[in-house]
Amino acid sequence: MKFEKKDIFTIPNILTYLRLLALPFFIWMMIASIVNKATDTRGIYHFVAFIIFILAEITDIVDGHIARKYNMVTDIGKIIDPIADKLLQGFTILLLAIAVNTWFVWIFAGILIFKEIYMGGVLKYFMKKSKRQVEQKANKVGKAGAAMNFAGLILTFGLYVPNFLGLFDFPEILLGKGGIAYYVDMVYLFVCCFVQIYAATQYTIIYNNQLTKLRESGILDTLDDQGNPISKEENN
């Protein structure tokens, strides 16, 4: 895969670079929040991390919209955009689980991280077996799962920001541990876990069906391991 020089600095790719640059600052703020757990400054760090996360996710939404609407989809963008997304969401859920330290957030983090590792391995397997002919297309379940994960992270983040900052005097029954919001967050994250497991299963089936059709078509016999057509001379 060759990258055109003109494609490196398209608007969608620049937004992706900004998302990657924001990641170290986000990690810094989250670690500061965890380290200063017993101090009054924890809320400030947590809040700043929350804002960075929101802005970074907005760049993800905007860059995808611009790329599709103005035909700015590039090969380099196809690689760095999902990497930036997975790094941001992966570090967010892991550090958020450490900061919040609530059992159901840890379960959500574990399933989400395991799903990404699993899908990476599954995709690598089918790409190798199909000689790079399996199409990597997000379906409705995958897109819904990503949107739900984003909402779940915002919900979990947001539940703890007001208490950390001391801006509002919410009653324990609403935002306290074991309060209404606590159980709403727990149920919602469990639904997210189910959707992630279902999406991973569905993608595996889709990739397997694609590979089966490619084998039946005989096209794989005309390609080398990199997916390039084999010349008649090579066949002879």
PDB file of C-alpha atoms in Angstrom:
ATOM      1  CA  MET A   1       0.000   0.000   0.000  1.00  0.00           C
ATOM      2  CA  LYS A   2       1.486   3.311  -1.129  1.00  0.00           C
ATOM      3  CA  PHE A   3       0.628   6.651   0.468  1.00  0.00           C
ATOM      4  CA  GLU A   4       0.281   9.706  -1.726  1.00  0.00           C
ATOM      5  CA  LYS A   5       2.040  12.788  -0.336  1.00  0.00           C
ATOM      6  CA  LYS A   6      -1.065  14.905  -0.954  1.00  0.00           C
ATOM      7  CA  ASP A   7      -3.141  12.540   1.213  1.00  0.00           C
ATOM      8  CA  ILE A   8      -1.027  12.958   4.348  1.00  0.00           C
ATOM      9  CA  PHE A   9      -2.361  16.394   5.292  1.00  0.00           C
ATOM     10  CA  THR A  10      -6.017  16.202   4.331  1.00  0.00           C
ATOM     11  CA  ILE A  11      -8.438  17.774   6.832  1.00  0.00           C
ATOM     12  CA  PRO A  12      -9.745  14.399   8.122  1.00  0.00           C
ATOM     13  CA  ASN A  13      -6.187  13.126   8.647  1.00  0.00           C
ATOM     14  CA  ILE A  14      -5.134  16.332  10.429  1.00  0.00           C
ATOM     15  CA  LEU A  15      -8.076  15.861  12.814  1.00  0.00           C
ATOM     16  CA  THR A  16      -6.896  12.300  13.431  1.00  0.00           C
ATOM     17  CA  TYR A  17      -3.369  13.569  14.171  1.00  0.00           C
ATOM     18  CA  LEU A  18      -4.862  16.009  16.683  1.00  0.00           C
ATOM     19  CA  ARG A  19      -6.697  13.124  18.344  1.00  0.00           C
ATOM     20  CA  LEU A  20      -3.428  11.231  18.669  1.00  0.00           C
ATOM     21  CA  LEU A  21      -1.685  14.323  20.067  1.00  0.00           C
ATOM     22  CA  ALA A  22      -4.460  14.771  22.637  1.00  0.00           C
ATOM     23  CA  LEU A  23      -3.994  11.217  23.941  1.00  0.00           C
ATOM     24  CA  PRO A  24      -0.824  11.877  26.051  1.00  0.00           C
ATOM     25  CA  PHE A  25      -2.481  14.901  27.694  1.00  0.00           C
ATOM     26  CA  PHE A  26      -5.582  12.837  28.435  1.00  0.00           C
ATOM     27  CA  ILE A  27      -3.478  10.069  29.991  1.00  0.00           C
ATOM     28  CA  TRP A  28      -1.565  12.657  32.030  1.00  0.00           C
ATOM     29  CA  MET A  29      -4.785  14.154  33.445  1.00  0.00           C
ATOM     30  CA  MET A  30      -6.246  10.738  34.260  1.00  0.00           C
ATOM     31  CA  ILE A  31      -3.096   9.558  36.017  1.00  0.00           C
ATOM     32  CA  ALA A  32      -2.989  12.841  37.960  1.00  0.00           C
ATOM     33  CA  SER A  33      -6.610  12.238  38.981  1.00  0.00           C
ATOM     34  CA  ILE A  34      -5.761   8.728  40.193  1.00  0.00           C
ATOM     35  CA  VAL A  35      -2.574   9.797  42.026  1.00  0.00           C
ATOM     36  CA  ASN A  36      -4.340  12.719  43.727  1.00  0.00           C
ATOM     37  CA  LYS A  37      -7.336  10.612  44.718  1.00  0.00           C
ATOM     38  CA  ALA A  38      -7.382  11.884  48.300  1.00  0.00           C
ATOM     39  CA  THR A  39      -6.928  15.573  47.458  1.00  0.00           C
ATOM     40  CA  ASP A  40      -9.289  18.328  46.386  1.00  0.00           C
ATOM     41  CA  THR A  41      -7.476  18.715  43.048  1.00  0.00           C
ATOM     42  CA  ARG A  42      -8.614  15.307  41.799  1.00  0.00           C
ATOM     43  CA  GLY A  43     -11.864  16.712  40.465  1.00  0.00           C
ATOM     44  CA  ILE A  44     -10.062  19.288  38.330  1.00  0.00           C
ATOM     45  CA  TYR A  45      -7.846  16.675  36.692  1.00  0.00           C
ATOM     46  CA  HIS A  46     -10.822  14.389  36.123  1.00  0.00           C
ATOM     47  CA  PHE A  47     -12.856  17.209  34.598  1.00  0.00           C
ATOM     48  CA  VAL A  48     -10.042  18.295  32.254  1.00  0.00           C
ATOM     49  CA  ALA A  49      -9.585  14.675  31.145  1.00  0.00           C
ATOM     50  CA  PHE A  50     -13.333  14.497  30.508  1.00  0.00           C
ATOM     51  CA  ILE A  51     -13.232  17.603  28.291  1.00  0.00           C
ATOM     52  CA  ILE A  52     -10.210  16.302  26.346  1.00  0.00           C
ATOM     53  CA  PHE A  53     -12.032  13.007  25.771  1.00  0.00           C
ATOM     54  CA  ILE A  54     -15.163  14.761  24.484  1.00  0.00           C
ATOM     55  CA  LEU A  55     -13.181  17.006  22.120  1.00  0.00           C
ATOM     56  CA  ALA A  56     -11.141  14.048  20.840  1.00  0.00           C
ATOM     57  CA  GLU A  57     -14.288  12.038  20.137  1.00  0.00           C
ATOM     58  CA  ILE A  58     -15.807  15.014  18.319  1.00  0.00           C
ATOM     59  CA  THR A  59     -12.807  15.046  15.960  1.00  0.00           C
ATOM     60  CA  ASP A  60     -13.528  11.374  15.235  1.00  0.00           C
ATOM     61  CA  ILE A  61     -17.129  12.150  14.264  1.00  0.00           C
ATOM     62  CA  VAL A  62     -16.171  15.201  12.219  1.00  0.00           C
ATOM     63  CA  ASP A  63     -13.248  13.648  10.322  1.00  0.00           C
ATOM     64  CA  GLY A  64     -15.376  10.688   9.213  1.00  0.00           C
ATOM     65  CA  HIS A  65     -18.161  12.988   8.035  1.00  0.00           C
ATOM     66  CA  ILE A  66     -15.769  15.237   6.086  1.00  0.00           C
ATOM     67  CA  ALA A  67     -13.918  12.277   4.548  1.00  0.00           C
ATOM     68  CA  ARG A  68     -17.125  10.721   3.209  1.00  0.00           C
ATOM     69  CA  LYS A  69     -18.915  13.916   2.170  1.00  0.00           C
ATOM     70  CA  TYR A  70     -15.972  15.522   0.364  1.00  0.00           C
ATOM     71  CA  ASN A  71     -14.381  12.323  -0.947  1.00  0.00           C
ATOM     72  CA  MET A  72     -11.275  12.655   1.238  1.00  0.00           C
ATOM     73  CA  VAL A  73     -11.017   8.994   2.182  1.00  0.00           C
ATOM     74  CA  THR A  74      -7.334   7.984   1.963  1.00  0.00           C
ATOM     75  CA  ASP A  75      -5.335   4.809   2.516  1.00  0.00           C
ATOM     76  CA  ILE A  76      -3.358   6.397   5.346  1.00  0.00           C
ATOM     77  CA  GLY A  77      -6.601   7.586   6.931  1.00  0.00           C
ATOM     78  CA  LYS A  78      -8.010   4.052   6.822  1.00  0.00           C
ATOM     79  CA  ILE A  79      -5.021   2.937   8.914  1.00  0.00           C
ATOM     80  CA  ILE A  80      -4.463   5.747  11.406  1.00  0.00           C
ATOM     81  CA  ASP A  81      -8.118   6.574  12.127  1.00  0.00           C
ATOM     82  CA  PRO A  82      -9.043   3.185  13.645  1.00  0.00           C
ATOM     83  CA  ILE A  83      -5.692   3.079  15.470  1.00  0.00           C
ATOM     84  CA  ALA A  84      -6.398   6.489  17.026  1.00  0.00           C
ATOM     85  CA  ASP A  85      -9.930   5.395  17.966  1.00  0.00           C
ATOM     86  CA  LYS A  86      -8.832   2.164  19.612  1.00  0.00           C
ATOM     87  CA  LEU A  87      -5.993   3.839  21.513  1.00  0.00           C
ATOM     88  CA  LEU A  88      -8.263   6.589  22.826  1.00  0.00           C
ATOM     89  CA  GLN A  89     -11.116   4.295  23.853  1.00  0.00           C
ATOM     90  CA  GLY A  90      -8.755   1.639  25.205  1.00  0.00           C
ATOM     91  CA  PHE A  91      -6.828   4.020  27.452  1.00  0.00           C
ATOM     92  CA  THR A  92     -10.056   5.780  28.444  1.00  0.00           C
ATOM     93  CA  ILE A  93     -11.863   2.690  29.678  1.00  0.00           C
ATOM     94  CA  LEU A  94      -8.751   1.275  31.383  1.00  0.00           C
ATOM     95  CA  LEU A  95      -7.872   4.496  33.227  1.00  0.00           C
ATOM     96  CA  LEU A  96     -11.520   5.212  33.989  1.00  0.00           C
ATOM     97  CA  ALA A  97     -11.870   1.756  35.540  1.00  0.00           C
ATOM     98  CA  ILE A  98      -8.827   2.433  37.723  1.00  0.00           C
ATOM     99  CA  ALA A  99     -10.097   5.901  38.712  1.00  0.00           C
ATOM    100  CA  VAL A 100     -13.675   4.848  39.447  1.00  0.00           C
ATOM    101  CA  ASN A 101     -12.734   1.355  40.714  1.00  0.00           C
ATOM    102  CA  THR A 102     -16.230  -0.079  40.372  1.00  0.00           C
ATOM    103  CA  TRP A 103     -16.643  -3.776  39.549  1.00  0.00           C
ATOM    104  CA  PHE A 104     -19.011  -3.422  36.590  1.00  0.00           C
ATOM    105  CA  VAL A 105     -16.775  -0.794  34.963  1.00  0.00           C
ATOM    106  CA  TRP A 106     -13.900  -3.285  35.221  1.00  0.00           C
ATOM    107  CA  ILE A 107     -16.048  -5.943  33.526  1.00  0.00           C
ATOM    108  CA  PHE A 108     -16.916  -3.508  30.733  1.00  0.00           C
ATOM    109  CA  ALA A 109     -13.238  -2.593  30.351  1.00  0.00           C
ATOM    110  CA  GLY A 110     -12.182  -6.241  30.234  1.00  0.00           C
ATOM    111  CA  ILE A 111     -14.748  -7.216  27.593  1.00  0.00           C
ATOM    112  CA  LEU A 112     -14.084  -4.152  25.463  1.00  0.00           C
ATOM    113  CA  ILE A 113     -10.302  -4.639  25.484  1.00  0.00           C
ATOM    114  CA  PHE A 114     -10.597  -8.405  24.924  1.00  0.00           C
ATOM    115  CA  LYS A 115     -12.992  -7.813  22.014  1.00  0.00           C
ATOM    116  CA  GLU A 116     -10.532  -5.463  20.301  1.00  0.00           C
ATOM    117  CA  ILE A 117      -7.656  -7.928  20.748  1.00  0.00           C
ATOM    118  CA  TYR A 118      -9.855 -10.776  19.502  1.00  0.00           C
ATOM    119  CA  MET A 119     -11.041  -8.841  16.453  1.00  0.00           C
ATOM    120  CA  GLY A 120      -7.472  -7.872  15.601  1.00  0.00           C
ATOM    121  CA  GLY A 121      -6.466 -11.547  15.613  1.00  0.00           C
ATOM    122  CA  VAL A 122      -9.557 -12.656  13.689  1.00  0.00           C
ATOM    123  CA  LEU A 123      -9.069 -10.012  11.013  1.00  0.00           C
ATOM    124  CA  LYS A 124      -5.386 -10.895  10.623  1.00  0.00           C
ATOM    125  CA  TYR A 125      -6.313 -14.567  10.216  1.00  0.00           C
ATOM    126  CA  PHE A 126      -8.969 -13.982   7.560  1.00  0.00           C
ATOM    127  CA  MET A 127      -6.850 -11.429   5.693  1.00  0.00           C
ATOM    128  CA  LYS A 128      -4.053 -13.998   5.468  1.00  0.00           C
ATOM    129  CA  LYS A 129      -6.339 -16.845   4.417  1.00  0.00           C
ATOM    130  CA  SER A 130      -8.133 -14.657   1.841  1.00  0.00           C
ATOM    131  CA  LYS A 131      -4.915 -13.117   0.478  1.00  0.00           C
ATOM    132  CA  ARG A 132      -6.154  -9.691   1.604  1.00  0.00           C
ATOM    133  CA  GLN A 133      -9.490 -10.024  -0.221  1.00  0.00           C
ATOM    134  CA  VAL A 134     -11.782 -10.003   2.833  1.00  0.00           C
ATOM    135  CA  GLU A 135     -13.480  -6.611   3.040  1.00  0.00           C
ATOM    136  CA  GLN A 136     -13.239  -4.679   6.318  1.00  0.00           C
ATOM    137  CA  LYS A 137     -16.584  -2.924   6.427  1.00  0.00           C
ATOM    138  CA  ALA A 138     -18.344  -1.780   9.569  1.00  0.00           C
ATOM    139  CA  ASN A 139     -21.934  -3.012   9.766  1.00  0.00           C
ATOM    140  CA  LYS A 140     -24.887  -1.559  11.651  1.00  0.00           C
ATOM    141  CA  VAL A 141     -24.228  -3.632  14.772  1.00  0.00           C
ATOM    142  CA  GLY A 142     -20.573  -2.577  14.863  1.00  0.00           C
ATOM    143  CA  LYS A 143     -21.471   1.092  14.405  1.00  0.00           C
ATOM    144  CA  ALA A 144     -24.204   0.858  17.038  1.00  0.00           C
ATOM    145  CA  GLY A 145     -21.750  -0.801  19.427  1.00  0.00           C
ATOM    146  CA  ALA A 146     -19.178   1.956  18.909  1.00  0.00           C
ATOM    147  CA  ALA A 147     -21.818   4.642  19.520  1.00  0.00           C
ATOM    148  CA  MET A 148     -23.022   2.849  22.653  1.00  0.00           C
ATOM    149  CA  ASN A 149     -19.467   2.549  23.967  1.00  0.00           C
ATOM    150  CA  PHE A 150     -18.975   6.285  23.486  1.00  0.00           C
ATOM    151  CA  ALA A 151     -22.216   7.032  25.344  1.00  0.00           C
ATOM    152  CA  GLY A 152     -21.261   4.576  28.095  1.00  0.00           C
ATOM    153  CA  LEU A 153     -17.887   6.220  28.620  1.00  0.00           C
ATOM    154  CA  ILE A 154     -19.478   9.673  28.761  1.00  0.00           C
ATOM    155  CA  LEU A 155     -22.118   8.428  31.207  1.00  0.00           C
ATOM    156  CA  THR A 156     -19.532   6.815  33.508  1.00  0.00           C
ATOM    157  CA  PHE A 157     -17.256   9.850  33.260  1.00  0.00           C
ATOM    158  CA  GLY A 158     -20.067  12.328  33.843  1.00  0.00           C
ATOM    159  CA  LEU A 159     -21.504  10.570  36.866  1.00  0.00           C
ATOM    160  CA  TYR A 160     -18.366  11.228  38.857  1.00  0.00           C
ATOM    161  CA  VAL A 161     -17.411  14.720  37.653  1.00  0.00           C
ATOM    162  CA  PRO A 162     -20.011  16.698  39.701  1.00  0.00           C
ATOM    163  CA  ASN A 163     -19.086  14.921  42.941  1.00  0.00           C
ATOM    164  CA  PHE A 164     -15.368  15.343  42.302  1.00  0.00           C
ATOM    165  CA  LEU A 165     -15.697  19.064  41.642  1.00  0.00           C
ATOM    166  CA  GLY A 166     -18.197  19.684  44.408  1.00  0.00           C
ATOM    167  CA  LEU A 167     -20.180  21.958  42.084  1.00  0.00           C
ATOM    168  CA  PHE A 168     -23.556  20.535  42.960  1.00  0.00           C
ATOM    169  CA  ASP A 169     -25.018  18.969  46.049  1.00  0.00           C
ATOM    170  CA  PHE A 170     -26.601  15.879  44.534  1.00  0.00           C
ATOM    171  CA  PRO A 171     -28.338  13.557  47.008  1.00  0.00           C
ATOM    172  CA  GLU A 172     -26.729  10.167  47.633  1.00  0.00           C
ATOM    173  CA  ILE A 173     -29.821   8.394  46.296  1.00  0.00           C
ATOM    174  CA  LEU A 174     -29.158   9.970  42.886  1.00  0.00           C
ATOM    175  CA  LEU A 175     -25.386  10.026  42.377  1.00  0.00           C
ATOM    176  CA  GLY A 176     -24.025   8.168  45.380  1.00  0.00           C
ATOM    177  CA  LYS A 177     -22.511   4.711  45.137  1.00  0.00           C
ATOM    178  CA  GLY A 178     -25.558   2.461  45.040  1.00  0.00           C
ATOM    179  CA  GLY A 179     -27.788   5.333  43.945  1.00  0.00           C
ATOM    180  CA  ILE A 180     -30.090   5.502  40.917  1.00  0.00           C
ATOM    181  CA  ALA A 181     -27.402   6.688  38.485  1.00  0.00           C
ATOM    182  CA  TYR A 182     -25.063   3.942  39.713  1.00  0.00           C
ATOM    183  CA  TYR A 183     -27.544   1.226  38.704  1.00  0.00           C
ATOM    184  CA  VAL A 184     -28.443   2.971  35.440  1.00  0.00           C
ATOM    185  CA  ASP A 185     -24.760   3.010  34.525  1.00  0.00           C
ATOM    186  CA  MET A 186     -24.367  -0.641  35.536  1.00  0.00           C
ATOM    187  CA  VAL A 187     -27.306  -1.846  33.421  1.00  0.00           C
ATOM    188  CA  TYR A 188     -26.269   0.260  30.449  1.00  0.00           C
ATOM    189  CA  LEU A 189     -22.668  -1.007  30.496  1.00  0.00           C
ATOM    190  CA  PHE A 190     -23.908  -4.611  30.681  1.00  0.00           C
ATOM    191  CA  VAL A 191     -26.021  -3.951  27.571  1.00  0.00           C
ATOM    192  CA  CYS A 192     -22.884  -2.537  25.905  1.00  0.00           C
ATOM    193  CA  CYS A 193     -21.010  -5.735  26.821  1.00  0.00           C
ATOM    194  CA  PHE A 194     -23.708  -7.874  25.218  1.00  0.00           C
ATOM    195  CA  VAL A 195     -23.635  -5.780  22.030  1.00  0.00           C
ATOM    196  CA  GLN A 196     -19.825  -6.054  21.857  1.00  0.00           C
ATOM    197  CA  ILE A 197     -19.941  -9.852  22.155  1.00  0.00           C
ATOM    198  CA  TYR A 198     -22.714 -10.037  19.547  1.00  0.00           C
ATOM    199  CA  ALA A 199     -20.820  -7.713  17.177  1.00  0.00           C
ATOM    200  CA  ALA A 200     -17.604  -9.748  17.485  1.00  0.00           C
ATOM    201  CA  THR A 201     -19.543 -12.951  16.738  1.00  0.00           C
ATOM    202  CA  GLN A 202     -21.292 -11.385  13.756  1.00  0.00           C
ATOM    203  CA  TYR A 203     -18.061 -10.005  12.274  1.00  0.00           C
ATOM    204  CA  THR A 204     -16.448 -13.447  12.608  1.00  0.00           C
ATOM    205  CA  ILE A 205     -19.356 -15.047  10.719  1.00  0.00           C
ATOM    206  CA  ILE A 206     -19.271 -12.332   8.020  1.00  0.00           C
ATOM    207  CA  TYR A 207     -15.524 -12.746   7.458  1.00  0.00           C
ATOM    208  CA  ASN A 208     -15.869 -16.523   7.332  1.00  0.00           C
ATOM    209  CA  ASN A 209     -18.717 -16.285   4.783  1.00  0.00           C
ATOM    210  CA  GLN A 210     -16.618 -13.938   2.630  1.00  0.00           C
ATOM    211  CA  LEU A 211     -13.677 -16.355   2.737  1.00  0.00           C
ATOM    212  CA  THR A 212     -15.924 -19.292   1.792  1.00  0.00           C
ATOM    213  CA  LYS A 213     -17.304 -17.413  -1.240  1.00  0.00           C
ATOM    214  CA  LEU A 214     -13.801 -16.398  -2.343  1.00  0.00           C
ATOM    215  CA  ARG A 215     -12.616 -20.009  -2.169  1.00  0.00           C
ATOM    216  CA  GLU A 216     -15.642 -21.232  -4.108  1.00  0.00           C
ATOM    217  CA  SER A 217     -15.116 -18.584  -6.803  1.00  0.00           C
ATOM    218  CA  GLY A 218     -11.560 -19.773  -7.451  1.00  0.00           C
ATOM    219  CA  ILE A 219     -10.199 -16.219  -7.441  1.00  0.00           C
ATOM    220  CA  LEU A 220      -7.698 -17.018  -4.677  1.00  0.00           C
ATOM    221  CA  ASP A 221      -5.876 -19.370  -7.068  1.00  0.00           C
ATOM    222  CA  THR A 222      -5.113 -16.387  -9.325  1.00  0.00           C
ATOM    223  CA  LEU A 223      -3.560 -14.232  -6.567  1.00  0.00           C
ATOM    224  CA  ASP A 224      -0.259 -14.287  -4.713  1.00  0.00           C
ATOM    225  CA  ASP A 225      -0.056 -14.046  -0.904  1.00  0.00           C
ATOM    226  CA  GLN A 226      -0.215 -10.226  -1.078  1.00  0.00           C
ATOM    227  CA  GLY A 227      -3.386 -10.268  -3.151  1.00  0.00           C
ATOM    228  CA  ASN A 228      -1.679  -9.311  -6.427  1.00  0.00           C
ATOM    229  CA  PRO A 229      -2.674 -11.084  -9.686  1.00  0.00           C
ATOM    230  CA  ILE A 230      -0.323 -13.873 -10.695  1.00  0.00           C
ATOM    231  CA  SER A 231       0.971 -13.416 -14.241  1.00  0.00           C
ATOM    232  CA  LYS A 232       0.631 -16.148 -16.827  1.00  0.00           C
ATOM    233  CA  GLU A 233       4.410 -16.558 -16.838  1.00  0.00           C
ATOM    234  CA  GLU A 234       4.369 -17.244 -13.092  1.00  0.00           C
ATOM    235  CA  ASN A 235       1.587 -19.779 -13.505  1.00  0.00           C
ATOM    236  CA  ASN A 236       3.585 -21.559 -16.213  1.00  0.00           C
TER     237      ASN A 236
END
